[in-house]
Amino acid sequence: MGQNKPTPSFNTVKKSNRQARSKRLRYSRILLLAIFAVVALLLFTCLIFIVCSITDHFKGDKPNSPNPLSIEYESITKEQSAIHEGALINVNLENKYTFPVSMENALKNIFQNSAKYDDIAYVYEVSYPDWLLNQETLAAFNTMLLKHYEETNDNNVRISSAYRDKKTQEDYEVPVEHSDFHTGYCVAIMEHGWGIKLPNNHWIFQNCHKFGFVIRYPEHKSEITGVSDYTHCLRYVGVAHATYMTQNDLCLEEYTKLLQNYTKDSALQITGMDGHKYAVYYAPATTEVTTIQVPKNYNYTVSGDNIGGFIITVHLDEPKNA
């Protein structure tokens, strides 16, 4: 018979069990460390992804950050008097209108240049044959009223007021030199016949921003504009600005004040109702002559605000020398 193996002593078994537990503990620690490392790596990857997504989101959606590399700038100068000129000037009880030496080249007779449908039917009437409007304003108004007639077959619209010189303004409540009608950019409309206002839901009021017009004196903005009960007055500002003002419920005073926060490096980007893209920024007037940075490779317009600076509107869909 073979000899039986000696039975391990108690101490030997205890030592063996302790080594096994120690080994299992090391494996457990290594496994936990590995799991922790994997989880940490996953969390770090997720964090990086979230940060990149947020950054891309704000880069893509922030309307104030055009790519500065897409616009090349050059310097032009504007005299101090130029802050009183342009479609975005503020004329109200606080800011008086500065009449230019001559407005002959800027104004056109409405009656003589009224829009006709198919060169036959007039699409609106004029209450006074000598009413005048700024040329660009009249062209936009004619386009709007032609569209209105095409869609509604309604020509029951009458121009009740337009450009007013100092003498004409004496017959109205707003003091001379403080009426926006001095600018030639304002036109008041009513139904055919005196004293009959168009309803607030009229096609023209609902669609005028598509043609560059806004309601100059919204009733709920009367504390800002200083004028009430004149919601039938339209003001031409251009499609880009009319789009933004309408979408954000801003009157002209609020909008031009807002624009003072935007520079050429952080311009307000607007997609107009005409489908075109615009960048808008502000340049404060300095001394008698102000140097302004304007696009070298895009078409643009410059308007004074009649307060203290200039508003530059860049037509991003109209590169020069394209």
mmCIF file with all atom_site columns, C-alpha atoms in Angstrom, residues 175-255:
data_model
loop_
_atom_site.group_PDB
_atom_site.id
_atom_site.type_symbol
_atom_site.label_atom_id
_atom_site.label_alt_id
_atom_site.label_comp_id
_atom_site.label_asym_id
_atom_site.label_entity_id
_atom_site.label_seq_id
_atom_site.pdbx_PDB_ins_code
_atom_site.Cartn_x
_atom_site.Cartn_y
_atom_site.Cartn_z
_atom_site.occupancy
_atom_site.B_iso_or_equiv
_atom_site.pdbx_formal_charge
_atom_site.auth_seq_id
_atom_site.auth_comp_id
_atom_site.auth_asym_id
_atom_site.auth_atom_id
_atom_site.pdbx_PDB_model_num
ATOM 1  C CA . PRO A 1 175 ? -44.726 119.999 -34.759 1.00 0.00 ? 175 PRO A CA 1
ATOM 2  C CA . VAL A 1 176 ? -42.891 121.100 -37.886 1.00 0.00 ? 176 VAL A CA 1
ATOM 3  C CA . GLU A 1 177 ? -39.447 119.424 -38.249 1.00 0.00 ? 177 GLU A CA 1
ATOM 4  C CA . HIS A 1 178 ? -40.538 116.551 -35.990 1.00 0.00 ? 178 HIS A CA 1
ATOM 5  C CA . SER A 1 179 ? -42.782 114.651 -38.419 1.00 0.00 ? 179 SER A CA 1
ATOM 6  C CA . ASP A 1 180 ? -41.511 111.508 -40.121 1.00 0.00 ? 180 ASP A CA 1
ATOM 7  C CA . PHE A 1 181 ? -43.524 112.573 -43.168 1.00 0.00 ? 181 PHE A CA 1
ATOM 8  C CA . HIS A 1 182 ? -40.797 115.144 -43.876 1.00 0.00 ? 182 HIS A CA 1
ATOM 9  C CA . THR A 1 183 ? -38.508 112.286 -44.901 1.00 0.00 ? 183 THR A CA 1
ATOM 10 C CA . GLY A 1 184 ? -40.498 111.104 -47.905 1.00 0.00 ? 184 GLY A CA 1
ATOM 11 C CA . TYR A 1 185 ? -40.382 107.526 -46.562 1.00 0.00 ? 185 TYR A CA 1
ATOM 12 C CA . CYS A 1 186 ? -43.835 107.658 -44.928 1.00 0.00 ? 186 CYS A CA 1
ATOM 13 C CA . VAL A 1 187 ? -47.175 107.065 -46.631 1.00 0.00 ? 187 VAL A CA 1
ATOM 14 C CA . ALA A 1 188 ? -50.597 106.953 -44.989 1.00 0.00 ? 188 ALA A CA 1
ATOM 15 C CA . ILE A 1 189 ? -53.298 104.791 -46.564 1.00 0.00 ? 189 ILE A CA 1
ATOM 16 C CA . MET A 1 190 ? -57.034 104.500 -46.040 1.00 0.00 ? 190 MET A CA 1
ATOM 17 C CA . GLU A 1 191 ? -60.039 103.050 -47.776 1.00 0.00 ? 191 GLU A CA 1
ATOM 18 C CA . HIS A 1 192 ? -61.503 105.002 -50.666 1.00 0.00 ? 192 HIS A CA 1
ATOM 19 C CA . GLY A 1 193 ? -63.123 108.022 -49.078 1.00 0.00 ? 193 GLY A CA 1
ATOM 20 C CA . TRP A 1 194 ? -61.971 110.200 -46.198 1.00 0.00 ? 194 TRP A CA 1
ATOM 21 C CA . GLY A 1 195 ? -61.784 109.015 -42.614 1.00 0.00 ? 195 GLY A CA 1
ATOM 22 C CA . ILE A 1 196 ? -62.268 105.301 -43.247 1.00 0.00 ? 196 ILE A CA 1
ATOM 23 C CA . LYS A 1 197 ? -59.396 103.255 -41.916 1.00 0.00 ? 197 LYS A CA 1
ATOM 24 C CA . LEU A 1 198 ? -58.352 99.923  -43.284 1.00 0.00 ? 198 LEU A CA 1
ATOM 25 C CA . PRO A 1 199 ? -58.840 97.043  -40.803 1.00 0.00 ? 199 PRO A CA 1
ATOM 26 C CA . ASN A 1 200 ? -55.790 95.823  -38.910 1.00 0.00 ? 200 ASN A CA 1
ATOM 27 C CA . ASN A 1 201 ? -55.947 92.458  -40.673 1.00 0.00 ? 201 ASN A CA 1
ATOM 28 C CA . HIS A 1 202 ? -55.917 94.049  -44.119 1.00 0.00 ? 202 HIS A CA 1
ATOM 29 C CA . TRP A 1 203 ? -53.679 92.334  -46.683 1.00 0.00 ? 203 TRP A CA 1
ATOM 30 C CA . ILE A 1 204 ? -51.367 95.360  -46.858 1.00 0.00 ? 204 ILE A CA 1
ATOM 31 C CA . PHE A 1 205 ? -50.679 95.476  -43.123 1.00 0.00 ? 205 PHE A CA 1
ATOM 32 C CA . GLN A 1 206 ? -50.126 91.721  -42.999 1.00 0.00 ? 206 GLN A CA 1
ATOM 33 C CA . ASN A 1 207 ? -47.723 91.677  -45.954 1.00 0.00 ? 207 ASN A CA 1
ATOM 34 C CA . CYS A 1 208 ? -46.082 95.110  -46.083 1.00 0.00 ? 208 CYS A CA 1
ATOM 35 C CA . HIS A 1 209 ? -42.811 93.879  -44.496 1.00 0.00 ? 209 HIS A CA 1
ATOM 36 C CA . LYS A 1 210 ? -42.250 91.656  -47.527 1.00 0.00 ? 210 LYS A CA 1
ATOM 37 C CA . PHE A 1 211 ? -41.887 94.832  -49.581 1.00 0.00 ? 211 PHE A CA 1
ATOM 38 C CA . GLY A 1 212 ? -39.789 96.835  -47.107 1.00 0.00 ? 212 GLY A CA 1
ATOM 39 C CA . PHE A 1 213 ? -42.523 98.624  -45.132 1.00 0.00 ? 213 PHE A CA 1
ATOM 40 C CA . VAL A 1 214 ? -43.453 98.581  -41.457 1.00 0.00 ? 214 VAL A CA 1
ATOM 41 C CA . ILE A 1 215 ? -46.323 100.134 -39.542 1.00 0.00 ? 215 ILE A CA 1
ATOM 42 C CA . ARG A 1 216 ? -44.625 103.290 -38.350 1.00 0.00 ? 216 ARG A CA 1
ATOM 43 C CA . TYR A 1 217 ? -46.788 103.897 -35.290 1.00 0.00 ? 217 TYR A CA 1
ATOM 44 C CA . PRO A 1 218 ? -48.059 100.634 -33.744 1.00 0.00 ? 218 PRO A CA 1
ATOM 45 C CA . GLU A 1 219 ? -50.663 101.437 -31.136 1.00 0.00 ? 219 GLU A CA 1
ATOM 46 C CA . HIS A 1 220 ? -48.894 99.431  -28.406 1.00 0.00 ? 220 HIS A CA 1
ATOM 47 C CA . LYS A 1 221 ? -45.669 101.377 -29.054 1.00 0.00 ? 221 LYS A CA 1
ATOM 48 C CA . SER A 1 222 ? -47.166 104.868 -28.692 1.00 0.00 ? 222 SER A CA 1
ATOM 49 C CA . GLU A 1 223 ? -45.182 105.600 -25.506 1.00 0.00 ? 223 GLU A CA 1
ATOM 50 C CA . ILE A 1 224 ? -41.993 105.082 -27.518 1.00 0.00 ? 224 ILE A CA 1
ATOM 51 C CA . THR A 1 225 ? -42.951 106.693 -30.832 1.00 0.00 ? 225 THR A CA 1
ATOM 52 C CA . GLY A 1 226 ? -44.883 109.573 -29.260 1.00 0.00 ? 226 GLY A CA 1
ATOM 53 C CA . VAL A 1 227 ? -47.737 109.085 -31.751 1.00 0.00 ? 227 VAL A CA 1
ATOM 54 C CA . SER A 1 228 ? -51.011 107.226 -31.252 1.00 0.00 ? 228 SER A CA 1
ATOM 55 C CA . ASP A 1 229 ? -54.052 106.519 -33.408 1.00 0.00 ? 229 ASP A CA 1
ATOM 56 C CA . TYR A 1 230 ? -51.970 106.448 -36.600 1.00 0.00 ? 230 TYR A CA 1
ATOM 57 C CA . THR A 1 231 ? -51.667 102.762 -37.350 1.00 0.00 ? 231 THR A CA 1
ATOM 58 C CA . HIS A 1 232 ? -52.454 103.369 -41.035 1.00 0.00 ? 232 HIS A CA 1
ATOM 59 C CA . CYS A 1 233 ? -49.060 105.004 -41.610 1.00 0.00 ? 233 CYS A CA 1
ATOM 60 C CA . LEU A 1 234 ? -46.466 102.875 -43.397 1.00 0.00 ? 234 LEU A CA 1
ATOM 61 C CA . ARG A 1 235 ? -42.746 103.584 -43.228 1.00 0.00 ? 235 ARG A CA 1
ATOM 62 C CA . TYR A 1 236 ? -40.241 102.313 -45.788 1.00 0.00 ? 236 TYR A CA 1
ATOM 63 C CA . VAL A 1 237 ? -37.049 100.881 -44.247 1.00 0.00 ? 237 VAL A CA 1
ATOM 64 C CA . GLY A 1 238 ? -36.059 98.151  -46.731 1.00 0.00 ? 238 GLY A CA 1
ATOM 65 C CA . VAL A 1 239 ? -36.896 94.452  -46.759 1.00 0.00 ? 239 VAL A CA 1
ATOM 66 C CA . ALA A 1 240 ? -34.086 93.315  -44.441 1.00 0.00 ? 240 ALA A CA 1
ATOM 67 C CA . HIS A 1 241 ? -34.990 95.751  -41.677 1.00 0.00 ? 241 HIS A CA 1
ATOM 68 C CA . ALA A 1 242 ? -38.753 95.424  -42.149 1.00 0.00 ? 242 ALA A CA 1
ATOM 69 C CA . THR A 1 243 ? -38.404 91.643  -41.829 1.00 0.00 ? 243 THR A CA 1
ATOM 70 C CA . TYR A 1 244 ? -36.466 91.826  -38.562 1.00 0.00 ? 244 TYR A CA 1
ATOM 71 C CA . MET A 1 245 ? -38.645 94.568  -37.062 1.00 0.00 ? 245 MET A CA 1
ATOM 72 C CA . THR A 1 246 ? -41.844 92.679  -37.843 1.00 0.00 ? 246 THR A CA 1
ATOM 73 C CA . GLN A 1 247 ? -40.570 89.303  -36.653 1.00 0.00 ? 247 GLN A CA 1
ATOM 74 C CA . ASN A 1 248 ? -39.353 90.823  -33.380 1.00 0.00 ? 248 ASN A CA 1
ATOM 75 C CA . ASP A 1 249 ? -42.164 93.350  -32.819 1.00 0.00 ? 249 ASP A CA 1
ATOM 76 C CA . LEU A 1 250 ? -39.907 96.410  -32.862 1.00 0.00 ? 250 LEU A CA 1
ATOM 77 C CA . CYS A 1 251 ? -40.755 99.958  -33.824 1.00 0.00 ? 251 CYS A CA 1
ATOM 78 C CA . LEU A 1 252 ? -38.167 102.080 -35.628 1.00 0.00 ? 252 LEU A CA 1
ATOM 79 C CA . GLU A 1 253 ? -36.895 103.697 -32.424 1.00 0.00 ? 253 GLU A CA 1
ATOM 80 C CA . GLU A 1 254 ? -36.339 100.327 -30.754 1.00 0.00 ? 254 GLU A CA 1
ATOM 81 C CA . TYR A 1 255 ? -34.704 98.794  -33.798 1.00 0.00 ? 255 TYR A CA 1
#
